[in-house]
């Protein structure tokens, strides 16, 4: 929806549902990134019997490993003992024995004796435990196999030590390096660079579920939704029981707008409704939102919140709770300032959730809220997805009335999410209306309107094209939707002004202003200022009879009392000051 001229409304319903987003899956993990649910219902008695059986086998393996290490203390037996302690959950003992085994391996290497299996086992114990730094120190001193170098690289990437990870990958000749390199690049947000490596990994191993999943994630970020769906389907075929794959496929279908297929896929996930994990319930709720069933979606999200808390998945819990607040604000069920206050408290209670911060940015609408939003953004800045970070930085700059910074961040957001209509609108508003870089904005407008029926995109594209000297093209774009909102009607008036049909343009502005007044908000004040601005920018006063233009124009209308706290008025004031037009603007 369009809230006001020059305002990018980002608190819609399903299209702005903020998700954590699936992180790329580490190659060779064989497990889910967000928890794996059983494909069939299993009784609690059966689960208890399975737990007892597994526990008994671990105890037996540990006793055997202890006896072997006591009888023959070699790097092999000590590494096996470290592995057994780790399986038993005794991390300190596991790390101590892995360290002992690796010291023995280094000593043996000095005599020309190698023990590659013990090296692998002991190093993996440290890498997957609490002593990652110790593992890396040993990795620097030991002759590692090509595959083990990739394991080290994977762990380094998990800890965001990307430069070191790339060094280990470059030093490996194993075929799996393509999968690991694609994974690392995807983690870095370099999705375009990741794609060819992940494709190569799948050529070598078509059943590589992690590479198929990571390829789908990368393609989703690049806006290639059909290709992302195809890769997600390949991942599902390779591992039909993987819950992270199923959830990602659902998310990708929802993003593509294929809600019917998403509904069918949800039915095929063989998990009873009562046992669905929280993130699967979130996907179900998003389908309900897309179908317009807000009440049922809300109930499913409330169930998901209870489930997430029980699972200890606090990232998911923050995602659900923050989206519920955002959705209530979007529907007018909660005051926007109250929603901001609720989200600010939630973000402070769950300081690692970047989704809560993104939803805080969605409901923020006053300059006085920029400081609190910036403070919360700083708490998640280092690990946030780049496109989400660009959106939040755009929001902060917009709230502050900083047109230049808003355009910088809007363009970055659009570069990272080229198919996102909100990113496109942000770029059009910031670059065009905010900075008057009409020709640059027009190139974006012509590109995004080709395949868009989004009213906000069409409205702002028509505005930009009108100001770039393409009034007739703007009329063609906005006329079909001009009756749907007074904002679009005002933009059609602008398009006619740009086409030198002055009387018709001014008439449409008056009709739009009259329509706006019925809503009882400040749109008439804003519209009056915009009309006074564009008439000057287009030079209408110089090509038409000034008295006629003045007579047809909107009469002066007072600014709202809080205009200095409203970004849409600040943007208009800043442009007026930049052009020396004076403030408030009027004809």
Coordinates of C-alpha atoms in Angstrom, one line a residue:
X1 CA 0.0 0.0 0.0
X2 CA 1.0 3.7 -0.3
X3 CA 0.8 5.6 2.9
X4 CA 1.6 9.0 1.5
X5 CA 3.4 10.6 -1.4
X6 CA 7.1 9.8 -1.2
X7 CA 6.6 7.3 1.6
X8 CA 7.7 3.7 1.0
X9 CA 5.2 1.6 3.0
X10 CA 7.1 -1.5 4.3
X11 CA 4.6 -2.9 6.8
X12 CA 2.4 -4.9 4.5
X13 CA 1.3 -8.5 5.1
X14 CA 2.8 -11.6 3.6
X15 CA 5.2 -9.7 1.3
X16 CA 7.0 -8.1 4.2
X17 CA 7.0 -11.1 6.6
X18 CA 10.5 -11.0 8.0
X19 CA 12.1 -14.4 8.3
X20 CA 15.4 -15.4 9.7
X21 CA 16.3 -16.9 6.4
X22 CA 18.0 -20.3 6.2
X23 CA 21.7 -20.1 6.6
X24 CA 23.8 -22.1 4.0
X25 CA 24.2 -25.7 5.2
X26 CA 27.8 -26.9 5.9
X27 CA 28.8 -29.5 3.3
X28 CA 28.7 -33.1 4.4
X29 CA 26.6 -32.3 7.5
X30 CA 23.8 -34.7 6.5
X31 CA 21.5 -32.9 8.9
X32 CA 19.3 -29.9 9.0
X33 CA 20.1 -26.3 9.8
X34 CA 16.9 -25.8 11.7
X35 CA 16.1 -29.1 13.3
X36 CA 14.9 -32.3 11.7
X37 CA 11.4 -33.7 12.5
X38 CA 10.7 -37.4 12.2
X39 CA 8.7 -38.4 9.1
X40 CA 6.4 -40.6 11.0
X41 CA 4.8 -40.4 14.4
X42 CA 6.7 -42.4 17.0
X43 CA 5.4 -43.3 20.5
X44 CA 7.1 -42.0 23.6
X45 CA 7.9 -45.6 24.7
X46 CA 9.6 -46.2 21.4
X47 CA 11.6 -43.1 21.7
X48 CA 12.7 -44.1 25.3
X49 CA 13.7 -47.5 24.1
X50 CA 15.8 -45.9 21.3
X51 CA 17.4 -43.5 23.7
X52 CA 18.3 -46.4 26.1
X53 CA 19.7 -48.5 23.3
X54 CA 21.9 -45.6 22.0
X55 CA 23.1 -44.8 25.6
X56 CA 24.0 -48.4 26.1
X57 CA 26.1 -48.5 22.9
X58 CA 27.9 -45.3 23.9
X59 CA 28.8 -46.7 27.3
X60 CA 30.0 -49.9 25.8
X61 CA 32.1 -48.1 23.2
X62 CA 33.6 -45.9 25.9
X63 CA 34.6 -48.9 28.1
X64 CA 36.2 -50.6 25.1
X65 CA 38.1 -47.4 24.1
X66 CA 39.3 -46.9 27.7
X67 CA 40.6 -50.5 27.8
X68 CA 42.3 -50.2 24.4
X69 CA 44.1 -47.0 25.4
X70 CA 45.2 -48.5 28.7
X71 CA 46.6 -51.6 27.0
X72 CA 48.3 -49.8 24.0
X73 CA 48.7 -46.1 24.3
X74 CA 49.2 -44.8 20.8
X75 CA 47.9 -41.9 18.8
X76 CA 45.2 -44.2 17.3
X77 CA 43.8 -45.5 20.6
X78 CA 43.9 -42.1 22.3
X79 CA 42.1 -40.5 19.4
X80 CA 39.5 -43.2 19.5
X81 CA 39.1 -42.6 23.3
X82 CA 38.7 -38.8 22.6
X83 CA 35.9 -39.6 20.1
X84 CA 34.2 -42.0 22.6
X85 CA 34.3 -39.3 25.4
X86 CA 32.8 -36.8 22.9
X87 CA 29.9 -39.2 22.1
X88 CA 29.3 -39.6 25.8
X89 CA 29.1 -35.8 26.2
X90 CA 32.2 -35.4 28.2
X91 CA 33.7 -32.5 26.2
X92 CA 36.6 -31.7 28.6
X93 CA 38.0 -35.2 28.6
X94 CA 37.4 -35.5 24.8
X95 CA 39.4 -32.3 24.2
X96 CA 42.2 -33.4 26.6
X97 CA 42.7 -36.8 24.9
X98 CA 42.4 -35.3 21.4
X99 CA 45.1 -32.8 22.3
X100 CA 47.3 -35.7 23.7
X101 CA 46.8 -37.7 20.4
X102 CA 47.7 -34.7 18.2
X103 CA 50.9 -34.1 20.2
X104 CA 51.9 -37.7 19.7
X105 CA 51.1 -37.4 16.0
X106 CA 53.4 -34.4 15.7
X107 CA 56.1 -36.3 17.6
X108 CA 55.7 -39.3 15.3
X109 CA 55.8 -37.1 12.2
X110 CA 59.2 -35.9 13.2
X111 CA 60.3 -39.6 12.9
X112 CA 58.6 -39.9 9.5
X113 CA 55.6 -41.8 10.9
X114 CA 52.1 -40.7 9.8
X115 CA 48.7 -41.6 11.4
X116 CA 46.2 -39.9 9.1
X117 CA 43.1 -41.6 10.6
X118 CA 44.0 -40.6 14.2
X119 CA 44.8 -37.1 12.9
X120 CA 41.3 -36.8 11.3
X121 CA 39.5 -38.2 14.4
X122 CA 41.4 -36.0 16.9
X123 CA 41.2 -32.9 14.9
X124 CA 37.5 -33.3 14.3
X125 CA 36.9 -33.7 18.0
X126 CA 38.6 -30.4 18.7
X127 CA 36.9 -28.7 15.7
X128 CA 33.4 -29.7 16.8
X129 CA 34.0 -29.1 20.5
X130 CA 35.0 -26.2 22.6
X131 CA 38.7 -25.9 21.5
X132 CA 38.5 -24.6 18.0
X133 CA 41.6 -22.4 18.5
X134 CA 43.6 -25.4 19.7
X135 CA 42.5 -27.4 16.6
X136 CA 43.6 -24.6 14.3
X137 CA 47.0 -24.4 16.0
X138 CA 47.5 -28.1 15.3
X139 CA 46.1 -27.8 11.8
X140 CA 49.0 -25.4 11.0
X141 CA 51.6 -27.9 12.2
X142 CA 50.2 -31.1 10.8
X143 CA 50.2 -32.6 7.2
X144 CA 46.5 -32.6 6.5
X145 CA 44.7 -34.6 3.9
X146 CA 42.9 -32.6 1.2
X147 CA 39.5 -33.5 2.7
X148 CA 40.6 -32.6 6.2
X149 CA 41.7 -29.2 4.9
X150 CA 38.1 -28.6 3.7
X151 CA 36.7 -29.6 7.1
X152 CA 39.0 -27.0 8.7
X153 CA 37.8 -24.4 6.1
X154 CA 34.2 -25.2 6.9
X155 CA 34.7 -24.6 10.6
X156 CA 36.6 -21.4 10.0
X157 CA 33.8 -20.2 7.8
X158 CA 31.2 -20.9 10.5
X159 CA 33.2 -18.6 12.8
X160 CA 33.3 -16.0 9.9
X161 CA 37.1 -16.3 9.5
X162 CA 36.7 -16.3 5.8
X163 CA 40.2 -15.3 4.7
X164 CA 41.7 -18.3 6.5
X165 CA 38.9 -20.6 5.2
X166 CA 39.8 -19.6 1.6
X167 CA 43.4 -20.3 2.2
X168 CA 42.6 -23.9 3.3
X169 CA 40.3 -24.4 0.3
X170 CA 42.9 -23.1 -2.1
X171 CA 45.3 -25.7 -0.7
X172 CA 43.0 -28.6 -1.3
X173 CA 42.6 -30.6 -4.5
X174 CA 39.7 -32.7 -3.3
X175 CA 36.6 -32.6 -5.5
X176 CA 34.5 -31.5 -2.5
X177 CA 36.3 -28.1 -2.7
X178 CA 33.6 -26.8 -5.0
X179 CA 30.9 -27.5 -2.5
X180 CA 32.9 -26.0 0.4
X181 CA 33.9 -22.9 -1.7
X182 CA 30.3 -22.3 -2.7
X183 CA 29.2 -22.7 0.9
X184 CA 31.8 -20.2 2.1
X185 CA 30.9 -17.6 -0.6
X186 CA 27.2 -18.0 0.2
X187 CA 27.9 -17.4 3.9
X188 CA 29.8 -14.3 2.9
X189 CA 26.8 -13.0 1.0
X190 CA 28.7 -13.4 -2.3
X191 CA 25.8 -15.3 -3.9
X192 CA 26.6 -14.6 -7.6
X193 CA 30.2 -15.9 -7.0
X194 CA 28.9 -19.0 -5.1
X195 CA 26.5 -20.2 -7.8
X196 CA 29.0 -21.6 -10.4
X197 CA 30.9 -23.5 -7.7
X198 CA 27.7 -25.0 -6.3
X199 CA 26.7 -26.0 -9.8
X200 CA 30.0 -27.7 -10.3
X201 CA 29.6 -29.5 -7.0
X202 CA 26.2 -30.9 -8.2
X203 CA 27.7 -31.9 -11.5
X204 CA 30.2 -34.1 -9.6
X205 CA 27.6 -35.3 -7.1
X206 CA 23.9 -34.8 -8.1
X207 CA 22.7 -36.1 -4.7
X208 CA 24.7 -33.6 -2.7
X209 CA 21.8 -32.2 -0.8
X210 CA 23.8 -29.4 0.9
X211 CA 25.1 -28.0 -2.4
X212 CA 21.6 -28.2 -3.9
X213 CA 20.2 -26.4 -0.9
X214 CA 22.9 -23.8 -0.8
X215 CA 22.5 -23.2 -4.6
X216 CA 18.8 -22.6 -4.0
X217 CA 19.6 -20.1 -1.2
X218 CA 22.1 -18.2 -3.3
X219 CA 19.7 -18.1 -6.3
X220 CA 16.9 -16.8 -4.0
X221 CA 19.1 -14.0 -2.9
X222 CA 19.8 -13.2 -6.5
X223 CA 16.1 -13.0 -7.3
X224 CA 16.2 -16.1 -9.6
X225 CA 13.1 -17.6 -8.0
X226 CA 12.3 -20.2 -10.6
X227 CA 15.8 -21.5 -10.6
X228 CA 15.9 -21.4 -6.8
X229 CA 12.7 -23.6 -6.7
X230 CA 14.3 -26.0 -9.1
X231 CA 17.4 -26.4 -6.9
X232 CA 15.3 -26.7 -3.8
X233 CA 13.3 -29.6 -5.5
X234 CA 16.6 -31.3 -6.3
X235 CA 17.6 -31.0 -2.6
X236 CA 14.2 -32.4 -1.6
X237 CA 14.6 -35.4 -4.0
X238 CA 18.1 -36.0 -2.5
X239 CA 16.8 -35.9 1.1
X240 CA 13.0 -36.1 1.3
X241 CA 13.2 -36.2 5.1
X242 CA 15.2 -33.0 5.6
X243 CA 13.0 -30.5 7.4
X244 CA 15.3 -27.5 6.6
X245 CA 15.0 -28.4 2.9
X246 CA 11.2 -28.7 3.1
X247 CA 10.9 -25.3 4.9
X248 CA 13.2 -23.6 2.4
X249 CA 11.2 -25.0 -0.5
X250 CA 8.0 -23.6 1.1
X251 CA 9.6 -20.2 1.7
X252 CA 10.8 -20.1 -1.9
X253 CA 7.4 -21.0 -3.3
X254 CA 5.7 -18.3 -1.1
X255 CA 8.3 -15.7 -2.3
X256 CA 7.4 -16.7 -5.9
X257 CA 3.7 -16.2 -5.2
X258 CA 2.9 -19.9 -6.0
X259 CA 0.7 -20.3 -2.9
X260 CA -1.3 -23.2 -4.3
X261 CA 1.9 -25.3 -4.9
X262 CA 3.2 -24.3 -1.4
X263 CA -0.1 -25.5 0.1
X264 CA 0.4 -28.9 -1.8
X265 CA 4.0 -29.2 -0.7
X266 CA 3.0 -28.5 2.9
X267 CA 0.5 -31.4 2.8
X268 CA 3.2 -33.7 1.5
X269 CA 5.4 -33.0 4.6
X270 CA 4.7 -36.2 6.5
X271 CA 4.6 -34.8 10.0
X272 CA 1.4 -34.8 12.0
X273 CA 0.1 -31.3 12.7
X274 CA 0.7 -31.7 16.4
X275 CA 4.3 -32.5 15.9
X276 CA 5.2 -29.9 13.4
X277 CA 8.3 -27.9 14.4
X278 CA 7.9 -24.1 14.9
X279 CA 9.5 -23.1 11.7
X280 CA 7.2 -25.4 9.7
X281 CA 4.3 -23.8 11.4
X282 CA 5.6 -20.3 10.4
X283 CA 5.6 -21.5 6.8
X284 CA 2.0 -22.7 7.2
X285 CA 1.1 -19.3 8.7
X286 CA 2.7 -17.4 5.8
X287 CA 0.6 -19.5 3.4
X288 CA -2.6 -18.5 5.3
X289 CA -1.5 -14.8 5.2
X290 CA -1.0 -15.1 1.4
X291 CA -4.5 -16.5 1.1
X292 CA -5.9 -13.6 3.1
X293 CA -6.8 -15.6 6.1
X294 CA -5.3 -13.4 8.8
X295 CA -7.2 -14.8 11.7
X296 CA -6.1 -18.4 11.1
X297 CA -2.6 -17.3 10.3
X298 CA -2.4 -15.5 13.7
X299 CA -3.6 -18.6 15.5
X300 CA -0.9 -20.7 13.8
X301 CA 1.8 -18.2 14.6
X302 CA 0.7 -18.2 18.3
X303 CA 1.0 -22.0 18.3
X304 CA 4.4 -21.7 16.6
X305 CA 5.5 -19.3 19.3
X306 CA 4.7 -21.8 22.0
X307 CA 6.4 -24.5 20.1
X308 CA 9.6 -22.4 19.5
X309 CA 9.8 -21.6 23.2
X310 CA 9.6 -25.3 24.0
X311 CA 12.3 -26.1 21.4
X312 CA 14.5 -23.4 22.8
X313 CA 14.6 -21.8 19.4
X314 CA 14.7 -18.2 20.6
X315 CA 15.6 -16.8 17.2
X316 CA 12.4 -18.3 15.8
X317 CA 10.4 -17.0 18.8
X318 CA 11.7 -13.5 18.2
X319 CA 10.8 -13.8 14.6
X320 CA 7.2 -14.9 15.3
X321 CA 6.5 -12.4 18.1
X322 CA 8.0 -9.4 16.1
X323 CA 6.0 -10.3 13.0
X324 CA 2.8 -10.6 15.0
X325 CA 3.3 -7.1 16.2
X326 CA 4.1 -5.8 12.8
X327 CA 1.1 -7.5 11.3
X328 CA -1.2 -6.0 13.9
X329 CA 0.2 -2.6 13.1
X330 CA -0.3 -3.2 9.4
X331 CA -3.9 -4.1 9.9
X332 CA -4.6 -1.1 12.1
X333 CA -5.2 -3.2 15.2
X334 CA -2.4 -1.6 17.0
X335 CA -1.2 2.0 17.0
X336 CA 2.1 2.5 15.2
X337 CA 3.8 4.2 18.1
X338 CA 2.7 1.5 20.4
X339 CA 3.9 -1.1 18.0
X340 CA 7.3 0.6 17.8
X341 CA 7.5 0.6 21.6
X342 CA 6.5 -3.1 21.8
X343 CA 9.1 -4.1 19.1
X344 CA 11.8 -2.0 20.8
X345 CA 11.3 -3.9 24.1
X346 CA 11.3 -7.2 22.3
X347 CA 14.5 -6.4 20.5
X348 CA 16.2 -5.4 23.7
X349 CA 14.9 -8.6 25.4
X350 CA 16.2 -10.7 22.4
X351 CA 19.2 -8.7 21.4
X352 CA 20.6 -11.1 18.8
X353 CA 17.5 -11.1 16.6
X354 CA 18.0 -9.1 13.4
X355 CA 14.4 -10.0 12.4
X356 CA 13.1 -8.0 15.4
X357 CA 15.2 -5.1 14.3
X358 CA 13.9 -5.3 10.7
X359 CA 10.4 -5.3 12.0
X360 CA 11.2 -2.3 14.2
X361 CA 12.4 -0.5 11.0
X362 CA 9.1 -1.5 9.3
X363 CA 6.9 0.2 11.9
X364 CA 9.2 3.2 12.5
X365 CA 7.8 6.4 11.1
X366 CA 9.1 9.3 13.1
X367 CA 12.5 11.0 13.1
X368 CA 12.5 10.8 16.9
X369 CA 12.5 7.0 16.6
X370 CA 15.7 6.9 14.5
X371 CA 18.1 6.9 17.4
X372 CA 16.5 3.8 19.1
X373 CA 16.4 2.0 15.7
X374 CA 20.1 2.8 15.1
X375 CA 21.0 1.5 18.6
X376 CA 19.3 -1.8 18.0
X377 CA 20.8 -2.1 14.5
X378 CA 24.3 -1.7 16.0
X379 CA 23.7 -4.7 18.2
X380 CA 23.1 -7.0 15.2
X381 CA 25.1 -5.2 12.5
X382 CA 28.1 -7.6 12.4
X383 CA 26.1 -10.7 11.5
X384 CA 23.1 -9.4 9.6
X385 CA 22.2 -10.4 6.1
X386 CA 23.6 -7.7 3.8
X387 CA 20.2 -6.9 2.1
X388 CA 18.4 -6.7 5.4
X389 CA 21.1 -4.5 6.7
X390 CA 20.8 -2.2 3.6
X391 CA 17.0 -1.9 4.2
X392 CA 17.5 -1.0 7.9
X393 CA 20.2 1.6 7.0
X394 CA 17.9 3.0 4.4
X395 CA 15.1 3.3 7.0
X396 CA 17.4 5.0 9.5
X397 CA 18.6 7.6 6.9
X398 CA 15.0 8.2 5.8
X399 CA 13.8 8.8 9.3
X400 CA 16.6 11.3 9.8
X401 CA 15.7 13.1 6.6
X402 CA 19.2 12.4 5.1
X403 CA 18.3 12.1 1.5
X404 CA 21.8 11.4 0.3
X405 CA 22.4 8.5 2.6
X406 CA 18.9 7.2 2.0
X407 CA 19.7 7.0 -1.8
X408 CA 23.0 5.2 -1.1
X409 CA 21.4 2.5 1.0
X410 CA 18.3 2.2 -1.2
X411 CA 20.5 1.5 -4.2
X412 CA 22.5 -1.1 -2.3
X413 CA 19.2 -2.8 -1.1
X414 CA 18.0 -2.9 -4.7
X415 CA 21.3 -4.3 -6.0
X416 CA 21.1 -7.1 -3.4
X417 CA 17.3 -7.7 -4.0
X418 CA 16.7 -6.7 -7.6
X419 CA 13.2 -8.4 -7.6
X420 CA 12.0 -6.8 -4.4
X421 CA 9.3 -4.2 -5.1
X422 CA 9.9 -2.4 -1.8
X423 CA 13.6 -2.0 -2.7
X424 CA 12.7 -0.7 -6.1
X425 CA 10.3 1.8 -4.6
X426 CA 12.9 2.9 -2.0
X427 CA 15.4 3.6 -4.8
X428 CA 12.9 5.5 -6.9
X429 CA 11.9 7.7 -3.9
X430 CA 15.3 8.3 -2.5
X431 CA 17.2 8.8 -5.8
X432 CA 14.4 10.7 -7.6
X433 CA 12.3 12.6 -5.2
X434 CA 15.0 13.0 -2.5
X435 CA 18.0 13.9 -4.7
X436 CA 16.4 14.9 -8.0
X437 CA 18.6 12.5 -9.9
X438 CA 15.8 11.9 -12.3
X439 CA 17.6 10.3 -15.2
X440 CA 19.2 7.6 -13.0
X441 CA 15.9 7.0 -11.3
X442 CA 14.1 6.8 -14.7
X443 CA 16.4 3.9 -15.8
X444 CA 15.4 2.0 -12.7
X445 CA 11.7 2.9 -13.2
X446 CA 11.7 1.6 -16.8
X447 CA 13.3 -1.6 -15.8
X448 CA 11.0 -2.4 -12.8
X449 CA 7.7 -1.6 -14.4
X450 CA 8.1 -4.1 -17.2
X451 CA 7.0 -7.0 -15.0
X452 CA 5.4 -5.3 -12.1
X453 CA 1.8 -4.8 -11.1
X454 CA 2.7 -3.5 -7.7
X455 CA 0.7 -0.3 -7.1
X456 CA 3.5 1.3 -5.1
X457 CA 6.1 0.6 -7.7
X458 CA 3.9 1.8 -10.5
X459 CA 3.0 5.0 -8.7
X460 CA 6.6 6.0 -7.9
X461 CA 7.9 4.9 -11.3
X462 CA 5.3 7.2 -12.9
X463 CA 6.3 10.1 -10.6
X464 CA 10.0 9.6 -11.6
X465 CA 9.3 9.3 -15.3
X466 CA 7.1 12.4 -15.3
X467 CA 10.0 14.4 -13.7
X468 CA 12.5 12.9 -16.2
X469 CA 10.6 14.3 -19.2
X470 CA 8.6 11.1 -20.0
X471 CA 5.1 12.3 -19.1
X472 CA 3.2 10.4 -21.7
X473 CA 4.9 7.1 -20.6
X474 CA 4.0 8.0 -17.0
X475 CA 0.4 8.5 -18.0
X476 CA 0.3 5.0 -19.6
X477 CA 1.7 3.4 -16.5
X478 CA -0.4 5.2 -13.8
X479 CA -3.8 5.7 -15.6
X480 CA -5.0 2.1 -15.2
X481 CA -4.6 2.2 -11.4
X482 CA -5.4 6.0 -10.9
X483 CA -8.9 5.2 -9.4
X484 CA -7.5 2.9 -6.8
X485 CA -6.1 5.6 -4.5
X486 CA -5.9 9.3 -4.2
X487 CA -2.1 9.0 -4.3
X488 CA -2.2 7.4 -7.7
X489 CA -4.7 10.0 -8.9
X490 CA -2.3 12.8 -7.8
X491 CA 0.5 11.1 -9.7
X492 CA -1.7 10.9 -12.8
X493 CA -2.2 14.7 -12.4
X494 CA 1.6 15.1 -12.2
X495 CA 2.0 13.0 -15.4
X496 CA -0.4 15.2 -17.3
X497 CA 1.4 18.3 -16.0
X498 CA 4.6 16.8 -17.4
X499 CA 2.8 16.3 -20.7
X500 CA 1.8 20.0 -20.7
X501 CA -1.9 19.2 -20.2
X502 CA -2.0 21.7 -17.3
X503 CA -5.7 22.2 -16.7
X504 CA -6.3 18.4 -16.6
X505 CA -3.3 17.9 -14.4
X506 CA -4.3 20.5 -11.9
X507 CA -7.9 19.2 -11.9
X508 CA -6.8 15.7 -10.9
X509 CA -4.6 17.2 -8.1
X510 CA -7.7 18.9 -6.7
X511 CA -9.8 15.7 -6.9
X512 CA -7.0 13.7 -5.2
X513 CA -6.7 16.3 -2.4
X514 CA -10.5 16.2 -1.9
X515 CA -10.4 12.4 -1.7
X516 CA -7.4 12.6 0.7
X517 CA -9.3 14.9 3.1
X518 CA -11.9 12.2 3.7
X519 CA -9.3 10.1 5.5
X520 CA -8.7 12.8 8.0
X521 CA -4.9 12.5 8.0
X522 CA -2.2 14.9 6.8
X523 CA -2.2 13.9 3.1
X524 CA -3.8 17.1 1.9
X525 CA -1.0 19.2 3.5
X526 CA 1.6 16.9 2.0
X527 CA -0.1 16.9 -1.4
X528 CA -0.3 20.7 -1.4
X529 CA 3.4 21.0 -0.8
X530 CA 4.2 18.4 -3.5
X531 CA 2.1 20.2 -6.1
X532 CA 3.8 23.5 -5.3
X533 CA 7.2 21.7 -5.7
X534 CA 6.6 19.9 -9.0
X535 CA 5.0 22.9 -10.6
X536 CA 8.3 24.8 -10.0
X537 CA 10.5 21.8 -10.9
X538 CA 8.6 21.3 -14.2
X539 CA 8.8 25.0 -15.0
X540 CA 5.0 25.1 -15.4
X541 CA 5.0 28.7 -14.0
X542 CA 7.2 29.7 -16.9
X543 CA 5.2 28.1 -19.8
X544 CA 1.7 28.9 -18.6
X545 CA -0.3 31.8 -17.5
X546 CA 0.7 32.3 -13.8
X547 CA -2.7 33.5 -12.8
X548 CA -4.4 30.5 -14.3
X549 CA -2.0 28.1 -12.6
X550 CA -2.5 29.8 -9.3
X551 CA -6.2 29.8 -9.7
X552 CA -6.2 26.0 -10.5
X553 CA -3.8 25.1 -7.7
X554 CA -4.6 23.8 -4.3
X555 CA -5.0 26.6 -1.7
X556 CA -2.4 26.8 1.1
X557 CA -3.0 24.2 3.8
X558 CA -1.3 24.2 7.2
X559 CA 1.5 21.9 8.1
X560 CA 0.7 19.3 10.8
X561 CA 2.0 20.3 14.3
X562 CA 4.5 17.4 14.3
X563 CA 5.8 17.9 10.7
X564 CA 9.4 18.2 12.0
X565 CA 9.2 14.6 13.3
X566 CA 7.8 13.2 10.0
X567 CA 10.3 12.0 7.4
X568 CA 7.9 12.6 4.4
X569 CA 7.7 16.3 5.3
X570 CA 11.4 16.5 6.0
X571 CA 12.3 15.1 2.6
X572 CA 10.0 17.7 1.0
X573 CA 11.5 20.5 3.1
X574 CA 15.1 19.5 2.3
X575 CA 14.4 19.4 -1.5
X576 CA 12.8 22.9 -1.2
X577 CA 15.8 24.2 0.6
X578 CA 18.2 22.6 -1.9
X579 CA 16.4 24.5 -4.7
X580 CA 15.9 27.7 -2.7
X581 CA 12.1 27.5 -2.9
X582 CA 11.3 28.5 0.6
X583 CA 9.2 26.7 3.2
X584 CA 6.4 25.8 3.5
X585 CA 5.8 25.3 -0.2
X586 CA 2.7 26.9 -1.7
X587 CA 1.5 28.5 -4.9

